[in-house]
Structure formats: structure tokens, C-alpha cells
PDB file of C-alpha atoms in Angstrom:
ATOM      1  CA  MET Y   1     -10.222 -11.803  14.803  1.00  0.00           C
ATOM      2  CA  THR Y   2      -9.777 -11.475  11.081  1.00  0.00           C
ATOM      3  CA  MET Y   3     -10.295 -13.171   7.803  1.00  0.00           C
ATOM      4  CA  LYS Y   4      -7.881 -16.141   7.387  1.00  0.00           C
ATOM      5  CA  LEU Y   5      -6.367 -17.902   4.522  1.00  0.00           C
ATOM      6  CA  ASP Y   6      -8.421 -20.996   5.105  1.00  0.00           C
ATOM      7  CA  LYS Y   7      -8.991 -23.873   2.649  1.00  0.00           C
ATOM      8  CA  GLU Y   8     -12.038 -22.157   1.046  1.00  0.00           C
ATOM      9  CA  HIS Y   9     -10.183 -18.900   0.440  1.00  0.00           C
ATOM     10  CA  LYS Y  10      -7.149 -20.705  -0.883  1.00  0.00           C
ATOM     11  CA  GLU Y  11      -9.211 -22.710  -3.278  1.00  0.00           C
ATOM     12  CA  ARG Y  12     -11.083 -19.689  -4.594  1.00  0.00           C
ATOM     13  CA  ILE Y  13      -7.834 -17.797  -5.133  1.00  0.00           C
ATOM     14  CA  ASP Y  14      -6.116 -20.792  -6.757  1.00  0.00           C
ATOM     15  CA  ARG Y  15      -9.090 -21.312  -9.067  1.00  0.00           C
ATOM     16  CA  TYR Y  16      -9.000 -17.697 -10.255  1.00  0.00           C
ATOM     17  CA  PHE Y  17      -5.321 -17.855 -11.103  1.00  0.00           C
ATOM     18  CA  ASP Y  18      -5.613 -21.248 -12.678  1.00  0.00           C
ATOM     19  CA  GLU Y  19      -8.384 -20.077 -14.989  1.00  0.00           C
ATOM     20  CA  ILE Y  20      -6.990 -16.699 -16.111  1.00  0.00           C
ATOM     21  CA  SER Y  21      -4.177 -16.546 -18.618  1.00  0.00           C
ATOM     22  CA  ALA Y  22      -1.017 -14.570 -17.717  1.00  0.00           C
ATOM     23  CA  ASP Y  23      -1.716 -12.055 -20.564  1.00  0.00           C
ATOM     24  CA  GLU Y  24      -5.296 -11.600 -19.420  1.00  0.00           C
ATOM     25  CA  LEU Y  25      -4.170 -11.123 -15.803  1.00  0.00           C
ATOM     26  CA  TYR Y  26      -1.684  -8.495 -16.883  1.00  0.00           C
ATOM     27  CA  SER Y  27      -4.421  -6.554 -18.696  1.00  0.00           C
ATOM     28  CA  VAL Y  28      -6.796  -6.858 -15.708  1.00  0.00           C
ATOM     29  CA  LEU Y  29      -4.149  -5.550 -13.313  1.00  0.00           C
ATOM     30  CA  THR Y  30      -2.902  -2.654 -15.403  1.00  0.00           C
ATOM     31  CA  GLU Y  31      -6.086  -1.521 -17.192  1.00  0.00           C
ATOM     32  CA  LYS Y  32      -8.917  -2.343 -14.724  1.00  0.00           C
ATOM     33  CA  TYR Y  33      -7.015  -1.826 -11.391  1.00  0.00           C
ATOM     34  CA  HIS Y  34      -4.352   0.596 -12.597  1.00  0.00           C
ATOM     35  CA  PHE Y  35      -1.300  -1.283 -11.360  1.00  0.00           C
ATOM     36  CA  GLU Y  36       1.840   0.435 -12.585  1.00  0.00           C
ATOM     37  CA  SER Y  37       3.831  -1.610 -14.999  1.00  0.00           C
ATOM     38  CA  LYS Y  38       7.478  -2.326 -14.054  1.00  0.00           C
ATOM     39  CA  ASP Y  39       8.374  -4.176 -17.204  1.00  0.00           C
ATOM     40  CA  ASN Y  40      11.618  -2.169 -17.697  1.00  0.00           C
ATOM     41  CA  ASP Y  41      13.063  -3.752 -14.588  1.00  0.00           C
ATOM     42  CA  MET Y  42      12.927  -7.273 -16.058  1.00  0.00           C
ATOM     43  CA  VAL Y  43      15.787  -8.903 -17.941  1.00  0.00           C
ATOM     44  CA  ILE Y  44      15.506 -12.056 -20.061  1.00  0.00           C
ATOM     45  CA  VAL Y  45      17.879 -14.848 -19.150  1.00  0.00           C
ATOM     46  CA  ASN Y  46      18.571 -18.338 -20.514  1.00  0.00           C
ATOM     47  CA  ASN Y  47      15.772 -20.767 -21.229  1.00  0.00           C
ATOM     48  CA  GLY Y  48      13.129 -18.025 -21.338  1.00  0.00           C
ATOM     49  CA  LYS Y  49      13.417 -17.241 -17.653  1.00  0.00           C
ATOM     50  CA  TYR Y  50      12.988 -13.714 -16.392  1.00  0.00           C
ATOM     51  CA  LEU Y  51      14.726 -12.017 -13.553  1.00  0.00           C
ATOM     52  CA  CYS Y  52      14.365  -8.598 -12.019  1.00  0.00           C
ATOM     53  CA  ARG Y  53      17.483  -6.621 -12.774  1.00  0.00           C
ATOM     54  CA  GLU Y  54      17.597  -4.797  -9.374  1.00  0.00           C
ATOM     55  CA  ASP Y  55      17.147  -8.116  -7.484  1.00  0.00           C
ATOM     56  CA  MET Y  56      19.947  -9.740  -9.386  1.00  0.00           C
ATOM     57  CA  MET Y  57      22.728  -7.178  -9.270  1.00  0.00           C
ATOM     58  CA  PRO Y  58      23.348  -6.629  -5.545  1.00  0.00           C
ATOM     59  CA  ALA Y  59      23.896 -10.375  -5.006  1.00  0.00           C
ATOM     60  CA  PHE Y  60      26.389 -10.348  -7.892  1.00  0.00           C
ATOM     61  CA  TRP Y  61      28.378  -7.371  -6.618  1.00  0.00           C
ATOM     62  CA  GLU Y  62      28.365  -8.677  -3.042  1.00  0.00           C
ATOM     63  CA  GLY Y  63      30.004 -11.830  -4.269  1.00  0.00           C
ATOM     64  CA  THR Y  64      27.177 -14.095  -3.167  1.00  0.00           C
ATOM     65  CA  MET Y  65      26.675 -15.175  -6.766  1.00  0.00           C
ATOM     66  CA  SER Y  66      29.370 -16.479  -8.951  1.00  0.00           C
ATOM     67  CA  TYR Y  67      29.562 -17.728 -12.484  1.00  0.00           C
ATOM     68  CA  ALA Y  68      30.032 -21.265 -11.281  1.00  0.00           C
ATOM     69  CA  ASN Y  69      26.539 -21.607  -9.981  1.00  0.00           C
ATOM     70  CA  LEU Y  70      24.735 -19.614 -12.661  1.00  0.00           C
ATOM     71  CA  ASP Y  71      23.100 -20.854 -15.699  1.00  0.00           C
ATOM     72  CA  ILE Y  72      22.708 -17.199 -16.720  1.00  0.00           C
ATOM     73  CA  LYS Y  73      26.363 -16.178 -16.991  1.00  0.00           C
ATOM     74  CA  LEU Y  74      26.044 -14.697 -20.463  1.00  0.00           C
ATOM     75  CA  GLU Y  75      23.301 -12.301 -19.410  1.00  0.00           C
ATOM     76  CA  ILE Y  76      25.224 -11.387 -16.256  1.00  0.00           C
ATOM     77  CA  GLU Y  77      28.179 -10.366 -18.397  1.00  0.00           C
ATOM     78  CA  VAL Y  78      25.964  -8.151 -20.526  1.00  0.00           C
ATOM     79  CA  VAL Y  79      24.583  -6.408 -17.515  1.00  0.00           C
ATOM     80  CA  GLN Y  80      28.066  -5.890 -16.186  1.00  0.00           C
ATOM     81  CA  MET Y  81      29.187  -4.275 -19.379  1.00  0.00           C
ATOM     82  CA  ASP Y  82      26.178  -1.996 -19.367  1.00  0.00           C
ATOM     83  CA  LEU Y  83      27.079  -0.766 -15.880  1.00  0.00           C
ATOM     84  CA  TRP Y  84      30.738  -0.195 -16.559  1.00  0.00           C
ATOM     85  CA  GLY Y  85      30.609   0.680 -20.236  1.00  0.00           C
ATOM     86  CA  ASN Y  86      30.807   4.451 -19.888  1.00  0.00           C
ATOM     87  CA  LYS Y  87      32.803   4.583 -16.709  1.00  0.00           C
ATOM     88  CA  SER Y  88      36.323   3.806 -17.912  1.00  0.00           C
ATOM     89  CA  ASP Y  89      37.703   6.720 -15.905  1.00  0.00           C
ATOM     90  CA  ILE Y  90      36.776   4.950 -12.659  1.00  0.00           C
ATOM     91  CA  GLN Y  91      39.923   3.390 -11.228  1.00  0.00           C
ATOM     92  CA  LYS Y  92      39.920   0.036  -9.529  1.00  0.00           C
ATOM     93  CA  GLU Y  93      41.820   1.452  -6.552  1.00  0.00           C
ATOM     94  CA  GLU Y  94      38.737   3.463  -5.586  1.00  0.00           C
ATOM     95  CA  PHE Y  95      37.091   0.262  -4.370  1.00  0.00           C
ATOM     96  CA  VAL Y  96      39.817  -0.952  -1.965  1.00  0.00           C
ATOM     97  CA  CYS Y  97      38.181  -1.720   1.344  1.00  0.00           C
ATOM     98  CA  ASP Y  98      39.265   0.385   4.325  1.00  0.00           C
ATOM     99  CA  LYS Y  99      39.849  -2.254   6.953  1.00  0.00           C
ATOM    100  CA  SER Y 100      40.074   0.335   9.751  1.00  0.00           C
ATOM    101  CA  CYS Y 101      36.425   1.180   9.217  1.00  0.00           C
ATOM    102  CA  SER Y 102      34.427   0.156  12.267  1.00  0.00           C
ATOM    103  CA  ILE Y 103      31.288  -0.671  10.180  1.00  0.00           C
ATOM    104  CA  PRO Y 104      31.448  -4.219   8.994  1.00  0.00           C
ATOM    105  CA  LEU Y 105      30.975  -3.428   5.310  1.00  0.00           C
ATOM    106  CA  ALA Y 106      32.931  -6.400   4.182  1.00  0.00           C
ATOM    107  CA  SER Y 107      34.233  -9.415   5.977  1.00  0.00           C
TER     108      SER Y 107
ATOM    109  CA  MET J   1     -19.248 -13.233  14.889  1.00  0.00           C
ATOM    110  CA  ASN J   2     -19.403  -9.461  14.427  1.00  0.00           C
ATOM    111  CA  ILE J   3     -16.416  -7.141  15.042  1.00  0.00           C
ATOM    112  CA  LYS J   4     -17.166  -3.668  16.392  1.00  0.00           C
ATOM    113  CA  LEU J   5     -14.675  -0.760  16.026  1.00  0.00           C
ATOM    114  CA  ASP J   6     -14.963   2.896  17.024  1.00  0.00           C
ATOM    115  CA  GLY J   7     -14.044   4.838  13.904  1.00  0.00           C
ATOM    116  CA  TYR J   8     -13.244   8.544  13.743  1.00  0.00           C
ATOM    117  CA  HIS J   9     -13.536  10.559  10.520  1.00  0.00           C
ATOM    118  CA  GLY J  10     -12.258  14.152  10.167  1.00  0.00           C
ATOM    119  CA  THR J  11     -13.826  16.312   7.510  1.00  0.00           C
ATOM    120  CA  GLU J  12     -14.883  19.819   6.547  1.00  0.00           C
ATOM    121  CA  MET J  13     -17.859  21.203   8.458  1.00  0.00           C
ATOM    122  CA  LYS J  14     -20.038  21.816   5.408  1.00  0.00           C
ATOM    123  CA  ARG J  15     -20.146  18.074   4.648  1.00  0.00           C
ATOM    124  CA  VAL J  16     -21.437  17.077   8.026  1.00  0.00           C
ATOM    125  CA  ASP J  17     -25.147  17.581   7.334  1.00  0.00           C
ATOM    126  CA  SER J  18     -24.977  15.531   4.203  1.00  0.00           C
ATOM    127  CA  ILE J  19     -23.118  12.690   5.924  1.00  0.00           C
ATOM    128  CA  LEU J  20     -25.602  12.617   8.784  1.00  0.00           C
ATOM    129  CA  THR J  21     -28.567  12.639   6.445  1.00  0.00           C
ATOM    130  CA  ASN J  22     -27.272  10.541   3.461  1.00  0.00           C
ATOM    131  CA  GLY J  23     -24.286   8.741   4.882  1.00  0.00           C
ATOM    132  CA  PHE J  24     -20.595   8.669   3.912  1.00  0.00           C
ATOM    133  CA  VAL J  25     -19.580   8.678   0.275  1.00  0.00           C
ATOM    134  CA  PRO J  26     -16.619   6.319  -0.280  1.00  0.00           C
ATOM    135  CA  SER J  27     -13.494   7.776  -1.818  1.00  0.00           C
ATOM    136  CA  ILE J  28     -12.366   6.351  -5.075  1.00  0.00           C
ATOM    137  CA  GLY J  29      -8.643   6.336  -5.756  1.00  0.00           C
ATOM    138  CA  ASP J  30      -6.972   6.042  -2.420  1.00  0.00           C
ATOM    139  CA  LYS J  31      -5.039   3.180  -3.899  1.00  0.00           C
ATOM    140  CA  GLU J  32      -1.919   3.723  -1.947  1.00  0.00           C
ATOM    141  CA  TRP J  33      -3.586   2.971   1.346  1.00  0.00           C
ATOM    142  CA  LEU J  34      -6.357   0.469   1.681  1.00  0.00           C
ATOM    143  CA  GLY J  35      -8.179   0.908  -1.615  1.00  0.00           C
ATOM    144  CA  ASP J  36     -11.537   2.509  -2.320  1.00  0.00           C
ATOM    145  CA  GLY J  37     -13.685   3.272   0.679  1.00  0.00           C
ATOM    146  CA  THR J  38     -14.478   5.656   3.492  1.00  0.00           C
ATOM    147  CA  TYR J  39     -11.532   5.985   5.865  1.00  0.00           C
ATOM    148  CA  PHE J  40     -11.561   6.079   9.629  1.00  0.00           C
ATOM    149  CA  PHE J  41      -8.895   6.445  12.232  1.00  0.00           C
ATOM    150  CA  VAL J  42      -9.212   3.608  14.838  1.00  0.00           C
ATOM    151  CA  LYS J  43      -7.459   2.543  18.009  1.00  0.00           C
ATOM    152  CA  GLY J  44      -4.368   0.491  17.426  1.00  0.00           C
ATOM    153  CA  ILE J  45      -0.920   1.846  17.116  1.00  0.00           C
ATOM    154  CA  ASN J  46      -2.186   5.141  18.616  1.00  0.00           C
ATOM    155  CA  GLU J  47      -4.520   5.341  21.565  1.00  0.00           C
ATOM    156  CA  ARG J  48      -6.231   8.653  20.518  1.00  0.00           C
ATOM    157  CA  PRO J  49      -7.639   8.150  17.010  1.00  0.00           C
ATOM    158  CA  GLU J  50     -10.162  10.959  17.536  1.00  0.00           C
ATOM    159  CA  ILE J  51      -7.270  13.402  17.849  1.00  0.00           C
ATOM    160  CA  GLN J  52      -5.632  12.120  14.710  1.00  0.00           C
ATOM    161  CA  ALA J  53      -8.918  12.475  12.806  1.00  0.00           C
ATOM    162  CA  GLY J  54      -9.020  16.116  13.896  1.00  0.00           C
ATOM    163  CA  LYS J  55      -5.423  16.771  12.804  1.00  0.00           C
ATOM    164  CA  TRP J  56      -6.201  15.092   9.495  1.00  0.00           C
ATOM    165  CA  ALA J  57      -9.183  17.414   8.928  1.00  0.00           C
ATOM    166  CA  ILE J  58      -7.045  20.419   9.722  1.00  0.00           C
ATOM    167  CA  ILE J  59      -4.097  19.655   7.485  1.00  0.00           C
ATOM    168  CA  SER J  60      -6.318  18.460   4.705  1.00  0.00           C
ATOM    169  CA  ALA J  61      -7.812  22.018   4.495  1.00  0.00           C
ATOM    170  CA  TRP J  62      -4.611  23.352   3.087  1.00  0.00           C
ATOM    171  CA  ASN J  63      -4.579  23.729  -0.664  1.00  0.00           C
ATOM    172  CA  ASN J  64      -0.935  23.948  -1.610  1.00  0.00           C
ATOM    173  CA  LYS J  65      -1.725  25.064  -5.183  1.00  0.00           C
ATOM    174  CA  GLU J  66      -3.917  27.960  -4.161  1.00  0.00           C
ATOM    175  CA  LYS J  67      -1.813  28.664  -0.975  1.00  0.00           C
ATOM    176  CA  LYS J  68      -4.873  28.924   1.128  1.00  0.00           C
ATOM    177  CA  ASN J  69      -7.244  26.727   3.124  1.00  0.00           C
ATOM    178  CA  ASP J  70     -10.223  25.161   1.217  1.00  0.00           C
ATOM    179  CA  TYR J  71     -12.367  25.331   4.304  1.00  0.00           C
ATOM    180  CA  ASP J  72     -12.316  27.195   7.652  1.00  0.00           C
ATOM    181  CA  GLU J  73     -14.200  24.823   9.883  1.00  0.00           C
ATOM    182  CA  TYR J  74     -13.841  21.128  10.547  1.00  0.00           C
ATOM    183  CA  ALA J  75     -15.597  18.366  12.411  1.00  0.00           C
ATOM    184  CA  VAL J  76     -14.696  14.940  13.705  1.00  0.00           C
ATOM    185  CA  LEU J  77     -17.426  12.336  13.443  1.00  0.00           C
ATOM    186  CA  HIS J  78     -17.631   9.131  15.364  1.00  0.00           C
ATOM    187  CA  GLY J  79     -19.224   5.969  13.971  1.00  0.00           C
ATOM    188  CA  VAL J  80     -19.445   2.347  14.993  1.00  0.00           C
ATOM    189  CA  ILE J  81     -17.879   0.094  12.380  1.00  0.00           C
ATOM    190  CA  GLU J  82     -19.603  -3.245  12.537  1.00  0.00           C
ATOM    191  CA  VAL J  83     -18.516  -6.132  10.295  1.00  0.00           C
ATOM    192  CA  ASP J  84     -18.627  -9.942  10.164  1.00  0.00           C
ATOM    193  CA  GLU J  85     -15.171 -11.239  11.131  1.00  0.00           C
ATOM    194  CA  ASN J  86     -15.040 -13.254   7.895  1.00  0.00           C
ATOM    195  CA  LYS J  87     -15.386 -10.081   5.902  1.00  0.00           C
ATOM    196  CA  TYR J  88     -12.835  -8.162   7.959  1.00  0.00           C
ATOM    197  CA  LEU J  89      -9.259  -8.090   6.725  1.00  0.00           C
ATOM    198  CA  ASP J  90      -6.932  -6.965   9.584  1.00  0.00           C
ATOM    199  CA  LEU J  91      -3.533  -6.202   8.117  1.00  0.00           C
ATOM    200  CA  THR J  92      -2.173  -5.552  11.577  1.00  0.00           C
ATOM    201  CA  GLU J  93      -2.479  -9.321  12.301  1.00  0.00           C
ATOM    202  CA  PRO J  94      -0.398 -12.108  10.751  1.00  0.00           C
ATOM    203  CA  ASP J  95      -3.468 -14.004   9.536  1.00  0.00           C
ATOM    204  CA  GLY J  96      -4.635 -10.927   7.609  1.00  0.00           C
ATOM    205  CA  VAL J  97      -1.205 -10.259   6.070  1.00  0.00           C
ATOM    206  CA  GLU J  98      -1.089 -13.939   4.930  1.00  0.00           C
ATOM    207  CA  VAL J  99      -4.151 -13.449   2.799  1.00  0.00           C
ATOM    208  CA  LEU J 100      -2.628 -10.484   0.964  1.00  0.00           C
ATOM    209  CA  ASP J 101       0.805 -12.248   0.679  1.00  0.00           C
ATOM    210  CA  TYR J 102      -0.787 -15.232  -0.952  1.00  0.00           C
ATOM    211  CA  ILE J 103      -2.608 -13.158  -3.531  1.00  0.00           C
ATOM    212  CA  GLN J 104       0.609 -11.271  -4.333  1.00  0.00           C
ATOM    213  CA  GLU J 105       2.578 -14.493  -4.596  1.00  0.00           C
ATOM    214  CA  LYS J 106       0.047 -15.887  -7.075  1.00  0.00           C
ATOM    215  CA  TYR J 107      -0.152 -12.961  -9.371  1.00  0.00           C
ATOM    216  CA  THR J 108       3.577 -12.288  -9.438  1.00  0.00           C
ATOM    217  CA  SER J 109       4.297 -15.925 -10.263  1.00  0.00           C
ATOM    218  CA  LYS J 110       1.764 -15.855 -13.048  1.00  0.00           C
ATOM    219  CA  LEU J 111       3.046 -12.656 -14.572  1.00  0.00           C
ATOM    220  CA  ALA J 112       6.670 -13.866 -14.395  1.00  0.00           C
ATOM    221  CA  THR J 113       5.856 -16.562 -16.893  1.00  0.00           C
ATOM    222  CA  ILE J 114       5.389 -13.800 -19.501  1.00  0.00           C
ATOM    223  CA  GLY J 115       8.119 -11.576 -18.129  1.00  0.00           C
ATOM    224  CA  LYS J 116       5.814  -8.938 -16.725  1.00  0.00           C
ATOM    225  CA  LYS J 117       5.985  -7.145 -13.410  1.00  0.00           C
ATOM    226  CA  VAL J 118       3.669  -4.606 -11.774  1.00  0.00           C
ATOM    227  CA  ASP J 119       4.020  -2.417  -8.657  1.00  0.00           C
ATOM    228  CA  PRO J 120       2.147  -4.051  -5.750  1.00  0.00           C
ATOM    229  CA  LEU J 121       0.797  -1.013  -3.848  1.00  0.00           C
ATOM    230  CA  ASP J 122      -1.496  -2.134  -1.003  1.00  0.00           C
ATOM    231  CA  GLY J 123      -4.512  -0.278  -2.291  1.00  0.00           C
ATOM    232  CA  TYR J 124      -4.230  -1.644  -5.786  1.00  0.00           C
ATOM    233  CA  LEU J 125      -3.913  -5.163  -4.393  1.00  0.00           C
ATOM    234  CA  ILE J 126      -6.960  -4.788  -2.149  1.00  0.00           C
ATOM    235  CA  ASN J 127      -9.123  -3.267  -4.907  1.00  0.00           C
ATOM    236  CA  PHE J 128      -8.044  -6.130  -7.132  1.00  0.00           C
ATOM    237  CA  ALA J 129      -8.789  -8.851  -4.499  1.00  0.00           C
ATOM    238  CA  ARG J 130     -12.230  -7.338  -3.829  1.00  0.00           C
ATOM    239  CA  GLY J 131     -13.085  -6.560  -7.465  1.00  0.00           C
ATOM    240  CA  GLU J 132     -12.190 -10.003  -8.721  1.00  0.00           C
ATOM    241  CA  LYS J 133     -13.989 -11.518  -5.748  1.00  0.00           C
ATOM    242  CA  LEU J 134     -10.890 -13.428  -4.569  1.00  0.00           C
ATOM    243  CA  VAL J 135     -11.984 -12.512  -1.040  1.00  0.00           C
ATOM    244  CA  ASP J 136     -15.168 -10.975   0.270  1.00  0.00           C
ATOM    245  CA  ILE J 137     -13.853  -7.928   2.038  1.00  0.00           C
ATOM    246  CA  GLU J 138     -16.096  -5.233   3.686  1.00  0.00           C
ATOM    247  CA  VAL J 139     -13.549  -3.629   6.018  1.00  0.00           C
ATOM    248  CA  VAL J 140      -9.759  -3.524   5.986  1.00  0.00           C
ATOM    249  CA  LYS J 141      -7.569  -2.304   8.794  1.00  0.00           C
ATOM    250  CA  GLY J 142      -3.854  -1.404   8.524  1.00  0.00           C
ATOM    251  CA  ASN J 143      -1.087   0.634  10.075  1.00  0.00           C
ATOM    252  CA  PHE J 144       0.356   3.491   8.068  1.00  0.00           C
ATOM    253  CA  TYR J 145       2.532   6.517   8.464  1.00  0.00           C
ATOM    254  CA  ILE J 146       0.339   9.649   7.838  1.00  0.00           C
ATOM    255  CA  LYS J 147       1.657  13.129   7.911  1.00  0.00           C
ATOM    256  CA  LEU J 148      -0.544  14.815  10.548  1.00  0.00           C
ATOM    257  CA  ARG J 149       1.403  18.051  11.124  1.00  0.00           C
ATOM    258  CA  LYS J 150       1.646  21.043   8.769  1.00  0.00           C
ATOM    259  CA  GLU J 151       5.430  20.870   9.114  1.00  0.00           C
ATOM    260  CA  ASP J 152       5.523  17.195   8.101  1.00  0.00           C
ATOM    261  CA  ARG J 153       3.768  18.082   4.872  1.00  0.00           C
ATOM    262  CA  MET J 154       5.646  21.286   4.130  1.00  0.00           C
ATOM    263  CA  LEU J 155       9.003  19.613   4.671  1.00  0.00           C
ATOM    264  CA  ARG J 156       7.776  16.381   3.006  1.00  0.00           C
ATOM    265  CA  LEU J 157       8.868  14.431   6.079  1.00  0.00           C
ATOM    266  CA  SER J 158       8.162  10.745   5.757  1.00  0.00           C
ATOM    267  CA  ARG J 159       9.121   7.537   7.333  1.00  0.00           C
ATOM    268  CA  ARG J 160       8.315   3.817   7.237  1.00  0.00           C
ATOM    269  CA  THR J 161       7.413   3.381  10.912  1.00  0.00           C
ATOM    270  CA  PRO J 162       3.644   3.761  11.063  1.00  0.00           C
ATOM    271  CA  ASN J 163       1.888   6.189  13.458  1.00  0.00           C
ATOM    272  CA  CYS J 164      -1.807   5.559  12.652  1.00  0.00           C
ATOM    273  CA  THR J 165      -4.187   2.670  12.427  1.00  0.00           C
ATOM    274  CA  ILE J 166      -6.876   3.267   9.883  1.00  0.00           C
ATOM    275  CA  CYS J 167      -9.818   1.364   8.392  1.00  0.00           C
ATOM    276  CA  SER J 168     -11.297   1.500   4.991  1.00  0.00           C
ATOM    277  CA  VAL J 169     -15.026   0.760   4.868  1.00  0.00           C
ATOM    278  CA  TYR J 170     -16.313  -0.123   1.384  1.00  0.00           C
ATOM    279  CA  SER J 171     -20.014   0.109   1.999  1.00  0.00           C
ATOM    280  CA  PRO J 172     -20.467   2.639   4.760  1.00  0.00           C
ATOM    281  CA  LYS J 173     -24.274   2.267   4.597  1.00  0.00           C
ATOM    282  CA  ASN J 174     -23.972  -1.374   5.575  1.00  0.00           C
ATOM    283  CA  ASN J 175     -21.148  -1.182   8.082  1.00  0.00           C
ATOM    284  CA  ILE J 176     -21.279   2.183   9.799  1.00  0.00           C
ATOM    285  CA  LYS J 177     -23.812   2.925  12.595  1.00  0.00           C
ATOM    286  CA  ASP J 178     -24.633   5.672  15.066  1.00  0.00           C
ATOM    287  CA  VAL J 179     -22.719   8.415  13.339  1.00  0.00           C
ATOM    288  CA  ARG J 180     -22.453  11.616  15.415  1.00  0.00           C
ATOM    289  CA  VAL J 181     -20.300  14.718  15.648  1.00  0.00           C
ATOM    290  CA  ILE J 182     -17.928  14.578  18.579  1.00  0.00           C
ATOM    291  CA  SER J 183     -15.899  17.773  17.975  1.00  0.00           C
ATOM    292  CA  THR J 184     -15.660  20.835  15.785  1.00  0.00           C
ATOM    293  CA  GLY J 185     -13.156  23.625  15.295  1.00  0.00           C
ATOM    294  CA  ARG J 186     -11.802  26.408  13.177  1.00  0.00           C
ATOM    295  CA  ILE J 187      -8.722  25.797  11.095  1.00  0.00           C
ATOM    296  CA  ASP J 188      -7.183  29.240  11.766  1.00  0.00           C
ATOM    297  CA  ASP J 189      -7.326  28.629  15.506  1.00  0.00           C
ATOM    298  CA  GLU J 190      -5.482  25.361  15.183  1.00  0.00           C
ATOM    299  CA  ILE J 191      -2.776  26.335  12.616  1.00  0.00           C
ATOM    300  CA  GLY J 192      -2.048  29.824  13.792  1.00  0.00           C
TER     301      GLY J 192
END
């Protein structure tokens, strides 16, 4: 027995978010309810879209994303350079997969 | 239909008379748990919430800055939490979680249009939902991991698997009945 997301609740919530502007909502959340801003995690990509940097990078490094299916390739390249920019001493060989490892790290 | 829950609240002994006379005073600022309100241990993930309330009172006595206990005696109070089921958000049930998920989905989508992101701590979200009247909540229940042993706190042990079911009651005067002391003790005896 608990409150449910019924039609009435859904309509009330939808109406609130329809009527408030994004800027006003941000002020309400951060100033009135003290939500902590995480703006630094966001990166701007093509066509004014925004992505969370930490959400984007693991998929890229795991090879589940490729340039072919991205409309954000320019930004991905910039992020890649940021990560590797000061690490020229790291050799590629360090990342060779040990296939004797029993943990299925890569397949 | 009204929901009834047995709630247990651990506190320092000197507050008991005031609570019994004037009622509980809601805490403001517990935003990492279930938002503002008076907190109670209830049955759920643990069958002995009254024991957990006692442990909470004992470890809460320790003032790490002063390296001493702030109080020497504690008490556990029992109260009956009574709430209309439509004003009761049970975050241990899928239906309850769905309400919070929907609100989170709506605000994150809206903020994404201006490239903003905020940290969605449970308590912040519940305070926001209540404060902006998105939902009419009087009592929220949820499962959390709470450090109940001195060692857990000293060693900063933490984990994600919850060990307690707790309720936050926003208007104790409206939703708490029949408050009575069920046990008392001395901190020194318990900690040793």
C-alpha cells in the first residue's frame, strides 16, 4: 500500500514541468532545495546537445561506440586528446590483454 | 485507507519530557536520507527496529570533535505512525520508487535542455517533490545502510546493501500517536 504514479499524479507533475522554464527550475533546485550542481560533468556536443562526460567515456573505451555511429565525433576526439595529452610516456604495450586471465575482462 | 506502522525513535534522555509534552520536532537538513522530518526505525529489512533505535541513540551520543559523549543517558520511544495510504510514499515498493523515478526523469530532461545537471540525492528530491507540491507526502519509508556500531563509524565502514528500514514523518503532530518510552539506558554501560 503506497502512493502510486496514477493519472492524477502524472498530470500534476507534468503540468509543473511544462509550466516552469529550465532556467527557473535550475534556480529552484539549487537555491531553494540545495541540490549540488554537477555542471562541470557536462560537455557540449554537436547541434547544441549536452552529454555527461563520465557517461560517454566508458562506452567509447570499451569499443561499444565508434566514430561511424556518432554525430559527435569532433567532440569525442577533443576529449580523447584531453585524456592522453600529458601521458606521452605511457606505452601502448601496457594495454595488451592478458588472455590467460580467468576474469572475462575482454572477449 | 489508513496505514499504521510501529515507529521507534532513539534519542537522549533529556529530550524525552519535551517530546512527550510537546511532540517531536522535525529535523531539517537530513537531505541525504528521506528529507526533512522526524525519523523512525520501522520493521522491514530488519525485524528488530527497537534495537536499532537504541543503537542509533548510543552511537549518536559520541561527539568526534570533542572526543566525548554529548549525553550519558538515552531512551527509545515507540509511536504509532498513522497515515493515509495516498500520502504515504513507500520506497521499498516498486510503485513508490516509480513516483520518484518519474520526477527525476522529468527534471533531468528539463535541465539537459540548458546543459545543467544536479546531484539527485534522495532527500533533496523528496524535499523538492513535497515543497513544490508535486505529490502530497506525509510519510516516506525507505531502506538504507546506517552505521549502528561504534566501530563502523570509527573505521568509516560503509556499504550499499541496506540494513535498516526507516520512515520520515513530516508532521509528527498529525501522524504520530501514543508516544511512550519503551527502554532507557546509560551510554557508558553500552559502549564500555
